[in-house]
Coordinates of C-alpha atoms and ligand atoms in Angstrom, one line a residue:
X1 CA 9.6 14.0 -16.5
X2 CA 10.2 11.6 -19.6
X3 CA 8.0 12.6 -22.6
X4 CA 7.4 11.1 -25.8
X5 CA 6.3 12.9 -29.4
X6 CA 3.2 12.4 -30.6
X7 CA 4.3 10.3 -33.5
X8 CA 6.4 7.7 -31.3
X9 CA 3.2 7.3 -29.0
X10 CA 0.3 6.4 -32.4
X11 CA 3.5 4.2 -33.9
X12 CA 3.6 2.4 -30.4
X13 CA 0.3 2.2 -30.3
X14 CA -0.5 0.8 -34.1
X15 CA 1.8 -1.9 -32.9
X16 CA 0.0 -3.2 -30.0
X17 CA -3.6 -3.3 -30.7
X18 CA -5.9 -5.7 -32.3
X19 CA -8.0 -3.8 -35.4
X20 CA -11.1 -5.0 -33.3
X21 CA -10.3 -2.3 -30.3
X22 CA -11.2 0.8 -32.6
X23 CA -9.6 2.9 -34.7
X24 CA -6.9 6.4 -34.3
X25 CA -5.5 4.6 -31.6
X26 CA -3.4 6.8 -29.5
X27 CA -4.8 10.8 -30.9
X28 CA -5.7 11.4 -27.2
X29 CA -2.6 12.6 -26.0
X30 CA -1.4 11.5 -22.3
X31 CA -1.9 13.9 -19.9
X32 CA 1.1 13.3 -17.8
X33 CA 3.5 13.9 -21.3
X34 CA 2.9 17.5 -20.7
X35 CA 4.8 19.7 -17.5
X36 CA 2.8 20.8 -15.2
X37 CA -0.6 19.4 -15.8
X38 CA -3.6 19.1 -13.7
X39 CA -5.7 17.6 -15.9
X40 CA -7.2 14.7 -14.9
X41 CA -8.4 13.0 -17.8
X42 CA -7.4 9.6 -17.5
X43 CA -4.8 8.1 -19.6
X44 CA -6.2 6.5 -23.4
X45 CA -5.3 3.4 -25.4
X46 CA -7.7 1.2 -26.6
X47 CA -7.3 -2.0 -24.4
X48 CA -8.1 0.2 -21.4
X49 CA -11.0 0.4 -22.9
X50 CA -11.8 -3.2 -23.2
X51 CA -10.5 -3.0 -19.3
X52 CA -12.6 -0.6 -18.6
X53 CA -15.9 -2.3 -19.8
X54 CA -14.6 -5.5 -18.3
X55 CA -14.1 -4.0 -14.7
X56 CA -16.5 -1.1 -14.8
X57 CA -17.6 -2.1 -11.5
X58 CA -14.2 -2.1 -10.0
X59 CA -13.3 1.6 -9.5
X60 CA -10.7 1.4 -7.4
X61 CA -9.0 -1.4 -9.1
X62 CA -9.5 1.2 -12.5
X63 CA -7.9 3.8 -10.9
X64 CA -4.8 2.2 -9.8
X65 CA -4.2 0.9 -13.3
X66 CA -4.7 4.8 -14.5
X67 CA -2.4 6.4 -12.1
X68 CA 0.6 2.9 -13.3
X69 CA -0.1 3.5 -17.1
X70 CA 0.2 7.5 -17.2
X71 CA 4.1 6.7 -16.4
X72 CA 3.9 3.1 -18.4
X73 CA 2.0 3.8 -22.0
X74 CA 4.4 5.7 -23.7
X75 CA 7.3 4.4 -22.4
X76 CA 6.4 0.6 -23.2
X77 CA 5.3 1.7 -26.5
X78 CA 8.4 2.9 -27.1
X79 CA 9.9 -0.7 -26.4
X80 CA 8.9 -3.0 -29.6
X81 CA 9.9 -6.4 -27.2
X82 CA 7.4 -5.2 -24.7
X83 CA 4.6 -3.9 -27.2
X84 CA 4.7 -7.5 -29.1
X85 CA 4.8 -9.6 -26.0
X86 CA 1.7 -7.0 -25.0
X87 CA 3.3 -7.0 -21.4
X88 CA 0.8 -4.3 -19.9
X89 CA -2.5 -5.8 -21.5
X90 CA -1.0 -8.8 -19.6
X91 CA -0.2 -6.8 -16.7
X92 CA -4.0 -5.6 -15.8
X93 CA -5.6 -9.3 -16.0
X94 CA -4.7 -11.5 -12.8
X95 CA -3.5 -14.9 -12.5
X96 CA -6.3 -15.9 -10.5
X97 CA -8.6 -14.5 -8.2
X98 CA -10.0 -17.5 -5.5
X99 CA -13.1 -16.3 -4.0
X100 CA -15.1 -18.7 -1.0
X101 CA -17.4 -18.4 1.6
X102 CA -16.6 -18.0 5.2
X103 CA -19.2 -19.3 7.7
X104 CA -18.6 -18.6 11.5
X105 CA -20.3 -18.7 15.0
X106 CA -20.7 -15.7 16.9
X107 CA -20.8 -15.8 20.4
X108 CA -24.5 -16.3 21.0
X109 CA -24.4 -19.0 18.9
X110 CA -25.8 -17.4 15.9
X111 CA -24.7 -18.7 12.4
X112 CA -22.7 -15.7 10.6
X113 CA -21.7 -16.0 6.7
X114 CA -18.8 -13.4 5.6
X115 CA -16.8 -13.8 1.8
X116 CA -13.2 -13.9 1.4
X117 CA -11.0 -14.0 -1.5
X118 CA -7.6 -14.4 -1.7
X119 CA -6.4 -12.2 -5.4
X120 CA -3.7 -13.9 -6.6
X121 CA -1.9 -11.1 -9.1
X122 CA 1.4 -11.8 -10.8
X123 CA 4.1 -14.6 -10.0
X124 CA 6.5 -13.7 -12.6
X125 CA 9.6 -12.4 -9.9
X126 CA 8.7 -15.0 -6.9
X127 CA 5.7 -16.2 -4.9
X128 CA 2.6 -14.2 -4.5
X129 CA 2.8 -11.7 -1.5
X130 CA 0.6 -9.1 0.4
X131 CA -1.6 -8.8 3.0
X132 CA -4.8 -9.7 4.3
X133 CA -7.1 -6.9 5.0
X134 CA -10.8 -7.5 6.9
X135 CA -12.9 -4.5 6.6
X136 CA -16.6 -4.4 5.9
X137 CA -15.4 -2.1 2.8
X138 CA -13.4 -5.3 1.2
X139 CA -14.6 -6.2 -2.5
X140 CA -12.9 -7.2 -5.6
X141 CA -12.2 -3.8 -6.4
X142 CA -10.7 -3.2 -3.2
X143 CA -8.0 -6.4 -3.7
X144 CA -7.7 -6.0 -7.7
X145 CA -6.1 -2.5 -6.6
X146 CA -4.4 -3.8 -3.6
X147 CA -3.1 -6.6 -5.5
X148 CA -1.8 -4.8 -8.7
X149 CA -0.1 -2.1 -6.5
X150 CA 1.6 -4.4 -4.8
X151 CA 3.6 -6.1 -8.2
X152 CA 4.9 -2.5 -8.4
X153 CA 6.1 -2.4 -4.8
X154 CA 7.4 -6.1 -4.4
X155 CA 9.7 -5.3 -6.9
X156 CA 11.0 -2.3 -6.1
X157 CA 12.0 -3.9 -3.0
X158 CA 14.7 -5.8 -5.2
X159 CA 13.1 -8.9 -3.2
X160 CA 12.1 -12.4 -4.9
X161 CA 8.7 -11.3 -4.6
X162 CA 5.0 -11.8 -6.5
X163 CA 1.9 -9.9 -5.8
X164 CA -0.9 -10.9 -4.3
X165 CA -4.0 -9.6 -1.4
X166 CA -6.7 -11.1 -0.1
X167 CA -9.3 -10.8 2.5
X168 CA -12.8 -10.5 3.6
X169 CA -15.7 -8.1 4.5
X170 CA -15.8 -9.5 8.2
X171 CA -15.3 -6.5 10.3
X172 CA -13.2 -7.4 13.5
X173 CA -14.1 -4.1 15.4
X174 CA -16.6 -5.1 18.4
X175 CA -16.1 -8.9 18.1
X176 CA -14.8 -10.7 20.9
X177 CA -11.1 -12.3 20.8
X178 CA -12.9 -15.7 20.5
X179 CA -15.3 -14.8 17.7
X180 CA -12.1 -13.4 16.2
X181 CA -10.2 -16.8 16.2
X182 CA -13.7 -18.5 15.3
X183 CA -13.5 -16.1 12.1
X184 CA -9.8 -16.5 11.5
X185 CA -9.8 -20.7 11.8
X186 CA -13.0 -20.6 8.9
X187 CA -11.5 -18.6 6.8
X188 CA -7.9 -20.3 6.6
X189 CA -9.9 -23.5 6.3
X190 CA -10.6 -22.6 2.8
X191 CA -7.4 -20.5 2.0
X192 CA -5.0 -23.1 2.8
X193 CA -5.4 -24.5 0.2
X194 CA -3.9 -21.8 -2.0
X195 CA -1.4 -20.2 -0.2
X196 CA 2.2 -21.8 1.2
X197 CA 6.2 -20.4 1.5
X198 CA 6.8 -21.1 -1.8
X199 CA 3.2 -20.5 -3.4
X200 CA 1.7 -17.3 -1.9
X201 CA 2.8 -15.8 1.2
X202 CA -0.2 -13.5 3.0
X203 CA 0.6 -11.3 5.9
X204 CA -1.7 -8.5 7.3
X205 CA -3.1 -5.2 6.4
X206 CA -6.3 -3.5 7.7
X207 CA -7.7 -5.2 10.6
X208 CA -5.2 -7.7 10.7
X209 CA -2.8 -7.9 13.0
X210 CA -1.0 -9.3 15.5
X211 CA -3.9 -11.4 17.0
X212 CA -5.5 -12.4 13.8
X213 CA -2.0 -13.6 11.9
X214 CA -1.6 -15.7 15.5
X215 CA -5.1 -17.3 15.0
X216 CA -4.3 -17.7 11.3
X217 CA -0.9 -19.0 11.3
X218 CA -1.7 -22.0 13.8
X219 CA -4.8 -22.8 11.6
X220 CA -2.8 -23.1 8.8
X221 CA -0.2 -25.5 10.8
X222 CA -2.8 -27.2 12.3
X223 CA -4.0 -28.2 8.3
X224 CA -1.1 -28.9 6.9
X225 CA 0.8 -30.8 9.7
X226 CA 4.0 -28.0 8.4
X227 CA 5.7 -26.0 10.4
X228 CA 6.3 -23.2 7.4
X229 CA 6.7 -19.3 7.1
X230 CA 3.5 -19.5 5.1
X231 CA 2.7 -16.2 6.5
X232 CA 4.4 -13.3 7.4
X233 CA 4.1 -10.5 10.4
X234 CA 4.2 -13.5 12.8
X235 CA 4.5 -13.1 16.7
X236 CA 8.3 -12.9 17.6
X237 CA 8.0 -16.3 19.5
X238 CA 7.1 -18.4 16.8
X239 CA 9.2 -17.6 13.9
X240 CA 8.4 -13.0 13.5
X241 CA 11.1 -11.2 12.7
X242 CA 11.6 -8.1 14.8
X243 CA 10.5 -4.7 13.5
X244 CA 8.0 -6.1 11.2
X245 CA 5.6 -4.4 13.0
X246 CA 7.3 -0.8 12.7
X247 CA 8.5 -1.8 9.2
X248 CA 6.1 0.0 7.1
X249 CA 5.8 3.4 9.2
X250 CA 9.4 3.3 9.8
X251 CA 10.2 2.8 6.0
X252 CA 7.9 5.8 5.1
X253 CA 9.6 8.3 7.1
X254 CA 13.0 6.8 6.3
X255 CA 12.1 7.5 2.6
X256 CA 10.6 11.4 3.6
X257 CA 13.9 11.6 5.0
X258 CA 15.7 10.6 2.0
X259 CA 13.5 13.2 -0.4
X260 CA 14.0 15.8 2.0
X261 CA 18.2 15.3 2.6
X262 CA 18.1 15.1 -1.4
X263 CA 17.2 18.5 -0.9
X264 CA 19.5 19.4 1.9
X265 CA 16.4 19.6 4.3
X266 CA 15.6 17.2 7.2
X267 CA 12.8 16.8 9.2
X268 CA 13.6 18.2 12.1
X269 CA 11.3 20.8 13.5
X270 CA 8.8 19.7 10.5
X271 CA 5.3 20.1 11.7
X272 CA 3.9 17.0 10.2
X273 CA 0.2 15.8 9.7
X274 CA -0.6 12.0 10.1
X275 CA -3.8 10.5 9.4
X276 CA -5.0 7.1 10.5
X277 CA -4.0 5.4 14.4
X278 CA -3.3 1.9 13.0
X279 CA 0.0 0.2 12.6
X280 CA 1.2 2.0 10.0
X281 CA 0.4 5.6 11.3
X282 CA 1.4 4.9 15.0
X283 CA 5.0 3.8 13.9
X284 CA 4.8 7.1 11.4
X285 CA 4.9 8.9 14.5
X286 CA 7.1 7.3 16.6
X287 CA 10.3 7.7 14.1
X288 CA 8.6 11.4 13.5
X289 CA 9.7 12.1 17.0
X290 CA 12.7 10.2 16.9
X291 CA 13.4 12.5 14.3
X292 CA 12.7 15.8 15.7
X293 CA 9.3 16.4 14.3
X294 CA 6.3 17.7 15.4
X295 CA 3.2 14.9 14.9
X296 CA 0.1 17.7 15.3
X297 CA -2.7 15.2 14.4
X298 CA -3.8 11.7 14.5
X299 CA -7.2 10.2 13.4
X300 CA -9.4 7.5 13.1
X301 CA -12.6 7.0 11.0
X302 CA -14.5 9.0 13.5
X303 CA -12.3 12.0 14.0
X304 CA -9.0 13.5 13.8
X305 CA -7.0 14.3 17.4
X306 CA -4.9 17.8 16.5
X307 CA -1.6 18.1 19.1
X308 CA -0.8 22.2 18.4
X309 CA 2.4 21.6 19.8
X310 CA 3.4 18.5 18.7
X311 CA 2.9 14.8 20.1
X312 CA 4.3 13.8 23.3
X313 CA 5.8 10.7 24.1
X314 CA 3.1 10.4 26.8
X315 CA 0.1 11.4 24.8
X316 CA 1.7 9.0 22.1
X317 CA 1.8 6.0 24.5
X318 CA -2.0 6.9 25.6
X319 CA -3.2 6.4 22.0
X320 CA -0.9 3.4 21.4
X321 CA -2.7 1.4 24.4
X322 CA -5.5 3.0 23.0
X323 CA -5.7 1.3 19.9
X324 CA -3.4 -1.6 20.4
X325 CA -4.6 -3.3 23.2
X326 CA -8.3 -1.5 24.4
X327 CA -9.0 -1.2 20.4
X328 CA -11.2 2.0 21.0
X329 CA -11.6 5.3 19.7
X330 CA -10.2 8.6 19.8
X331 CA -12.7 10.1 20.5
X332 CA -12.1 8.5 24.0
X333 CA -9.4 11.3 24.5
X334 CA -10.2 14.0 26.9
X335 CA -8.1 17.2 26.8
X336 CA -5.5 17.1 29.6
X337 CA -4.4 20.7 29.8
X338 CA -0.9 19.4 27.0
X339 CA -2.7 20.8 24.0
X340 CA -4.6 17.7 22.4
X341 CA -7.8 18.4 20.9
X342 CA -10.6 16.3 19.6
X343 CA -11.4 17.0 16.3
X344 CA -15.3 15.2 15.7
X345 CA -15.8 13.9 11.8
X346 CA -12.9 15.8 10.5
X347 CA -10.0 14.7 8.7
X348 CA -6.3 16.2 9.3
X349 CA -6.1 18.2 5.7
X350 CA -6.9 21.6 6.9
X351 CA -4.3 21.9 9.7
X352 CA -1.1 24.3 9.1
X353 CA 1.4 21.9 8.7
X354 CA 5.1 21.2 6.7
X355 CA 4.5 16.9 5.7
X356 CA 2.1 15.0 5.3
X357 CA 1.9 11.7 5.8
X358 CA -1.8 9.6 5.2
X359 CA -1.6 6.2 7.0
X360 CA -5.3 5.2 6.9
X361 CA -6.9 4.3 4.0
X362 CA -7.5 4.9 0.0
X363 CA -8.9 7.7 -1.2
X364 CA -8.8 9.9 2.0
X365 CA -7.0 12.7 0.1
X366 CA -9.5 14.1 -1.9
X367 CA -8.9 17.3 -4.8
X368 CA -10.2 19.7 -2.0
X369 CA -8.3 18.5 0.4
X370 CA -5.1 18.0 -1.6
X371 CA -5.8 21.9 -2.8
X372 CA -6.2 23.0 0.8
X373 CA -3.0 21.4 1.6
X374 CA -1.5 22.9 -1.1
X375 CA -2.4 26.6 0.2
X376 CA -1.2 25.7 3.7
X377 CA 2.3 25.3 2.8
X378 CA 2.6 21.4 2.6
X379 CA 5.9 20.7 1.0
X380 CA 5.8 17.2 1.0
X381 CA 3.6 13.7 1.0
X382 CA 4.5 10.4 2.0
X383 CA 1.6 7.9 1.3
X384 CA 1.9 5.2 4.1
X385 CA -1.7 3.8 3.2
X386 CA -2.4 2.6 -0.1
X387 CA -3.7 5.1 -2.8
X388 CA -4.9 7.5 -0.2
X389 CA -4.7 10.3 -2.7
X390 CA -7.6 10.4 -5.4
X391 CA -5.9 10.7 -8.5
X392 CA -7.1 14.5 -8.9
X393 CA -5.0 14.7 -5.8
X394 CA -2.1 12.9 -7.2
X395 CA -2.3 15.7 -10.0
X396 CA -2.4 18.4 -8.1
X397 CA 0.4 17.5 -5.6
X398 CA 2.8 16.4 -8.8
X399 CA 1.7 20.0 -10.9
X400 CA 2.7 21.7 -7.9
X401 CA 6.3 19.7 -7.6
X402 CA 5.7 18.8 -4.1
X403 CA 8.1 16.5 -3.0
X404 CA 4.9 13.5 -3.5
X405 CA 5.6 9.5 -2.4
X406 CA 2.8 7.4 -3.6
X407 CA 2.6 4.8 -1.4
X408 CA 4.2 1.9 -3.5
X409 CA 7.8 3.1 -3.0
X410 CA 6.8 5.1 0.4
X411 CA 5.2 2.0 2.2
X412 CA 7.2 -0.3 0.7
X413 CA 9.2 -1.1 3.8
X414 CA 6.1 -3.5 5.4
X415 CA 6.4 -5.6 3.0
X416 CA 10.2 -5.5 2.6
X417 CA 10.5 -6.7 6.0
X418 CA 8.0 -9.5 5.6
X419 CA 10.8 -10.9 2.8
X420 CA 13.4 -10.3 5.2
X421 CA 11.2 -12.6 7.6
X422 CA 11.4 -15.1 4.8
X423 CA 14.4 -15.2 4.5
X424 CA 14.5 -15.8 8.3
X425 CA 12.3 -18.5 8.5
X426 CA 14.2 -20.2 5.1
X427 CA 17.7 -19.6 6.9
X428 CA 15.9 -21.0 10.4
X429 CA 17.8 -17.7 11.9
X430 CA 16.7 -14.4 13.8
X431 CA 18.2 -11.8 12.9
X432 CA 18.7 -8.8 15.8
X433 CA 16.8 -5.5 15.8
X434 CA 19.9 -3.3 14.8
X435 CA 20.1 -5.8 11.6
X436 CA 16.8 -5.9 10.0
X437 CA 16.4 -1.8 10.5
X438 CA 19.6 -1.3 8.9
X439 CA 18.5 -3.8 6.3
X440 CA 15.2 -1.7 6.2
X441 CA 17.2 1.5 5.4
X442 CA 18.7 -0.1 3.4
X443 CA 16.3 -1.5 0.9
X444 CA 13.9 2.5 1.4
X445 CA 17.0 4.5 0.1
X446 CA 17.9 1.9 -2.8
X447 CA 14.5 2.3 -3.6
X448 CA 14.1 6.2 -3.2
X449 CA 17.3 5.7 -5.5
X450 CA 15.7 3.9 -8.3
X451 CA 12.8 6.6 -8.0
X452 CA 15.2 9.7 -8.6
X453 CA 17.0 7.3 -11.7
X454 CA 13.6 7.1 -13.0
X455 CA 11.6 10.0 -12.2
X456 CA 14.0 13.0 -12.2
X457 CA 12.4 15.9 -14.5
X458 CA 14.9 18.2 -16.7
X459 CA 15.0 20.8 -13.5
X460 CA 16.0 18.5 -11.1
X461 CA 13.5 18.0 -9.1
X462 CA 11.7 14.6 -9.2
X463 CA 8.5 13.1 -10.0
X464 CA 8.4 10.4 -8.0
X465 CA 5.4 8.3 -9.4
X466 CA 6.9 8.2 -12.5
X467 CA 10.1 7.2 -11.3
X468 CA 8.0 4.4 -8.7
X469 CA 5.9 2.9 -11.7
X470 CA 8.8 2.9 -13.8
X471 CA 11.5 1.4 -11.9
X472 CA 9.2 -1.3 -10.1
X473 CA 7.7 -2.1 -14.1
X474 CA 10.7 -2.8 -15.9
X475 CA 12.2 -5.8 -13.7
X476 CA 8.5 -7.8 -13.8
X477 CA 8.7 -6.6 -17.7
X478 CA 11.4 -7.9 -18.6
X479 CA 10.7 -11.4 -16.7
X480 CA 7.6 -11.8 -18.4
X481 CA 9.4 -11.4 -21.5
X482 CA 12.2 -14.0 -20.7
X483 CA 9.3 -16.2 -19.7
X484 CA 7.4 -16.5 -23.4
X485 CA 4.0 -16.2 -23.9
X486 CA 2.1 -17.2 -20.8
Ligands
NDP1 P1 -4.9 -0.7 10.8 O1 -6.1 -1.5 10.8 O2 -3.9 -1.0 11.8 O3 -5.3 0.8 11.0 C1 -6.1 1.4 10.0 C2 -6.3 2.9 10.4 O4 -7.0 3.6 9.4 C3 -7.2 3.1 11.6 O5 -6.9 4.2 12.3 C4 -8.6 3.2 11.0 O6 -9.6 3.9 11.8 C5 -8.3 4.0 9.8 N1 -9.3 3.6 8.7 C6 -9.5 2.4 8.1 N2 -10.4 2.5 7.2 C7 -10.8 3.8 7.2 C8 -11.8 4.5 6.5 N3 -12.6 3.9 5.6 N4 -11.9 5.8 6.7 C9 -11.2 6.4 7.6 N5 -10.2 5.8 8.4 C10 -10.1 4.5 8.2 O7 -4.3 -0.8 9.3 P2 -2.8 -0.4 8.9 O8 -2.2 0.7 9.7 O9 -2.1 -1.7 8.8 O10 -3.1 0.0 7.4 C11 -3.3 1.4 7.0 C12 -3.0 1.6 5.6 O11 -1.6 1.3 5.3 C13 -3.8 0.8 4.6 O12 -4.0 1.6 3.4 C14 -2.9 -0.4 4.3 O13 -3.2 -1.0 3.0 C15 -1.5 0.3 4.2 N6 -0.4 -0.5 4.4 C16 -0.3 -1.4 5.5 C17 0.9 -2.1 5.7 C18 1.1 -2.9 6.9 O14 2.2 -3.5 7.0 N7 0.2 -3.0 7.8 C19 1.9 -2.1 4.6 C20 1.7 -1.2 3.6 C21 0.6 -0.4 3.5 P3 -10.7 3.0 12.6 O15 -10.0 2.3 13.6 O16 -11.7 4.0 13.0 O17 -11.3 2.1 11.5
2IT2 O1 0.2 -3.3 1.5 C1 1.2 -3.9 1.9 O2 2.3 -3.9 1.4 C2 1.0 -4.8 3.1 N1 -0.1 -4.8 3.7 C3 2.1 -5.6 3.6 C4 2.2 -6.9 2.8 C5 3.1 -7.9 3.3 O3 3.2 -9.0 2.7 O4 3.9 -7.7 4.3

């Protein structure tokens, strides 16, 4: 792990703050310049502070700017271009954040009113990009964190791509297909406006999908009179590009792969925990298997569903139908006599198991769980969600030199795939399947690469937030710097 002295870090300091901000700047030290730590105190200077009052509502959004500036304080300090053109005070505020009302009919005819925003985060390497996400748990906070993670991510991609997220609170579970499209065609009504190939390029994430990005898509055709790639993680007959759908659970286990063949291990025969029974997990598993590991749990909000001996392919195209096309639970799954058990209200965390790989949601991992893990014999964690490790989690997975992927260089490969779409759509080309996955293993081992260049710790092993936050921070750094004060 890099580290700083002291000195350097109050000298960096002194340089970028405003006498208004408060006084011995930087005489809390970082907890992450120290081996080895589990502290987690979260990381000091004075204008996360001023963030901090400003967003003390946002807690999420708060601690996905922590987890970034334990890797990015002392290392931008050190850099007097970057401390003058205060690049991370700039960093933390947003370009814009659009925020409307949706109003829809539900099938009885009722009036319904939802809120959507669209968070529109940093331009400064190409067009806004990220996902849509409907879930009734989708606030500001939600998107501020989405959205920020995702400048780190774009770029580590090495794509032309900005950072933005949007969405809405509107749950899709238990809605009809019509009610859906009803939702869908309201809410592009107002984002339209704000989003295009060139502007901001949405895609989806949590309860978006296939259907909704349809509904979307044609809205925002319908508006516009344009036939554009405006949005990303389209239907293959009208302008997707194949394996966007795997992209992101592919990508993951491409990059476990990598960390573990760094380390002359492979996954084969790995029993491996998955969380979640979305996109994200579901294509987890598949390439698991294609790999030669065990999958011994899925889950959903409700439950987890633990395979003792592994997934089968048949048990894996049950829950696929499952969720894809029925969209019900797994709690549906009755035991067949091949091992599958239902779990009720329990996550995966306390099952033996090799990898681990969370593809649900933020925050799923907590300390407990990450401890219990821990004591199990987990050896490695690729984050397919979004921050699903609490930042005590993060800690103790990174004290403990696990090989840890946050998910901004693990899950990168969804969102990788959507620029390779672009491209696509700009070129008016399809590219075939072999292509765009050997474009996609492409881009999660130059990106694993960039990690190990930035993250490897005097022993060898690597500490692969670092070397994530690091790598994906300099190229938007020093853009914003060629750019002038903005
Ligand atoms: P899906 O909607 O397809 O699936 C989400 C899964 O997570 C479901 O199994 C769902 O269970 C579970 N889940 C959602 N919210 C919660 C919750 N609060 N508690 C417990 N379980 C929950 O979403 P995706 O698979 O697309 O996304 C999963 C994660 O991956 C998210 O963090 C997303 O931001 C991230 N991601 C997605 C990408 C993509 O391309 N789709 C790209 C990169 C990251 P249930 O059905 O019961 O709600
Ligand atoms: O979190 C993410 O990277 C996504 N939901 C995918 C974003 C995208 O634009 O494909």
């Amino acid at each position: 792990m890099n580290s700083c002295p002291d000195t350097a870090l109050r000298v960096g300091l002194n340089l970028i703050l405003d006498p208004p901000f408060g006084d011995n700047p930087g005489t809390t030290p970082d907890p992450m310049l120290t081996e080895n730590t589990t502290s987690t105190a979260p990381p000091s200077a004075p204008f996360l502070d001023g963030l901090k009052q400003r967003c003390g509502n946002e807690p999420e959004f708060l601690q996905a700017v922590d987890e970034v500036m334990e890797s990015l304080l002392a290392v931008s300090q050190q850099n007097e271009t970057y401390t003058q053109a205060r690049i991370l005070e700039r960093l933390v505020e947003p370009d814009r954040v659009v925020m409307f009302r949706v109003v829809w009919e539900d099938d009885s005819g009722a009036v319904r009113i939802n809120r959507g925003y669209r968070v529109q985060f940093n331009n400064t390497i190409g067009p806004y990009k990220g996902g849509l996400r409907f879930h009734p748990t989708v606030n500001l906070s939600v998107l501020k964190f989405l959205a920020f993670e995702q400048i780190f991510k774009n770029s580590l991609t090495g794509l032309p791509m900005g950072a933005g997220k949007g969405g809405s609170d509107f749950d899709p579970r238990g809605k009809s297909d019509r009610e859906v499209m009803r939702f869908c065609q309201s809410f592009m009504t107002e984002l339209f406006r704000h989003v295009g190939h060139n502007t901001d390029v949405p895609a989806g994430d949590i309860g978006v999908g296939a259907r909704e990005i349809g509904f979307l898509f044609c809205h925002y055709k319908r508006l516009t009179g344009r036939y554009t790639g405006a949005l990303t993680g389209k239907g293959l007959a009208y302008g997707g590009s194949l394996i966007r759908t795997e992209a992101t659970g592919f990508g993951t286990v491409y990059f476990a792969r990598d960390m573990l063949s760094r380390n002359k291990d492979s996954l084969d025969g790995k029993r491996c925990l998955v969380s979640g029974s979305g996109n994200v997990a579901l294509y987890a598993a598949q390439k698991l298997m294609e790999f030669g590991a065990h999958v011994v749990s899925l889950s959903d909000s409700k439950g987890t569903l633990h395979f003792p001996k592994g997934l089968t392919a048949e048990q894996f195209a049950w829950v696929h139908d499952l969720k894809e096309r029925r969209r019900g639970r797994l709690s549906e799954f009755s035991e067949d006599g091949s091992g599958g058990e239902y779990l009720e209200n329990k996550k995966p965390w306390e099952l033996p198991a090799d990898c681990a790989f969370p593809c649900a949601t933020q925050n799923e991992i907590s300390l407990d769980d990450a401890k219990t893990m821990v004591d199990n014999g987990v050896k490695l964690v690729a984050e397919g969600a979004n921050m699903p490790s609490s930042i005590a989690a993060v800690h103790h997975f990174r004290s403990h030199e696990l090989l840890f992927a946050p998910g901004k260089a693990a899950n990168a490969g969804g969102v990788a795939v959507s620029g390779l779409e672009q491209s696509q759509n700009a070129l008016r080309i399809f590219w075939d399947r072999t292509k765009v996955d050997r474009r996609l293993q492409e881009i999660m081992t130059n990106i694993h690469e960039k990690c190990v260049e930035h993250g490897e710790r005097p022993n060898g092993s690597v500490d692969y937030v670092h070397g994530a936050n690091l790598a994906g921070f300099i190229k938007v750094a020093d853009a914003m710097v060629a750019f002038g004060v903005n």
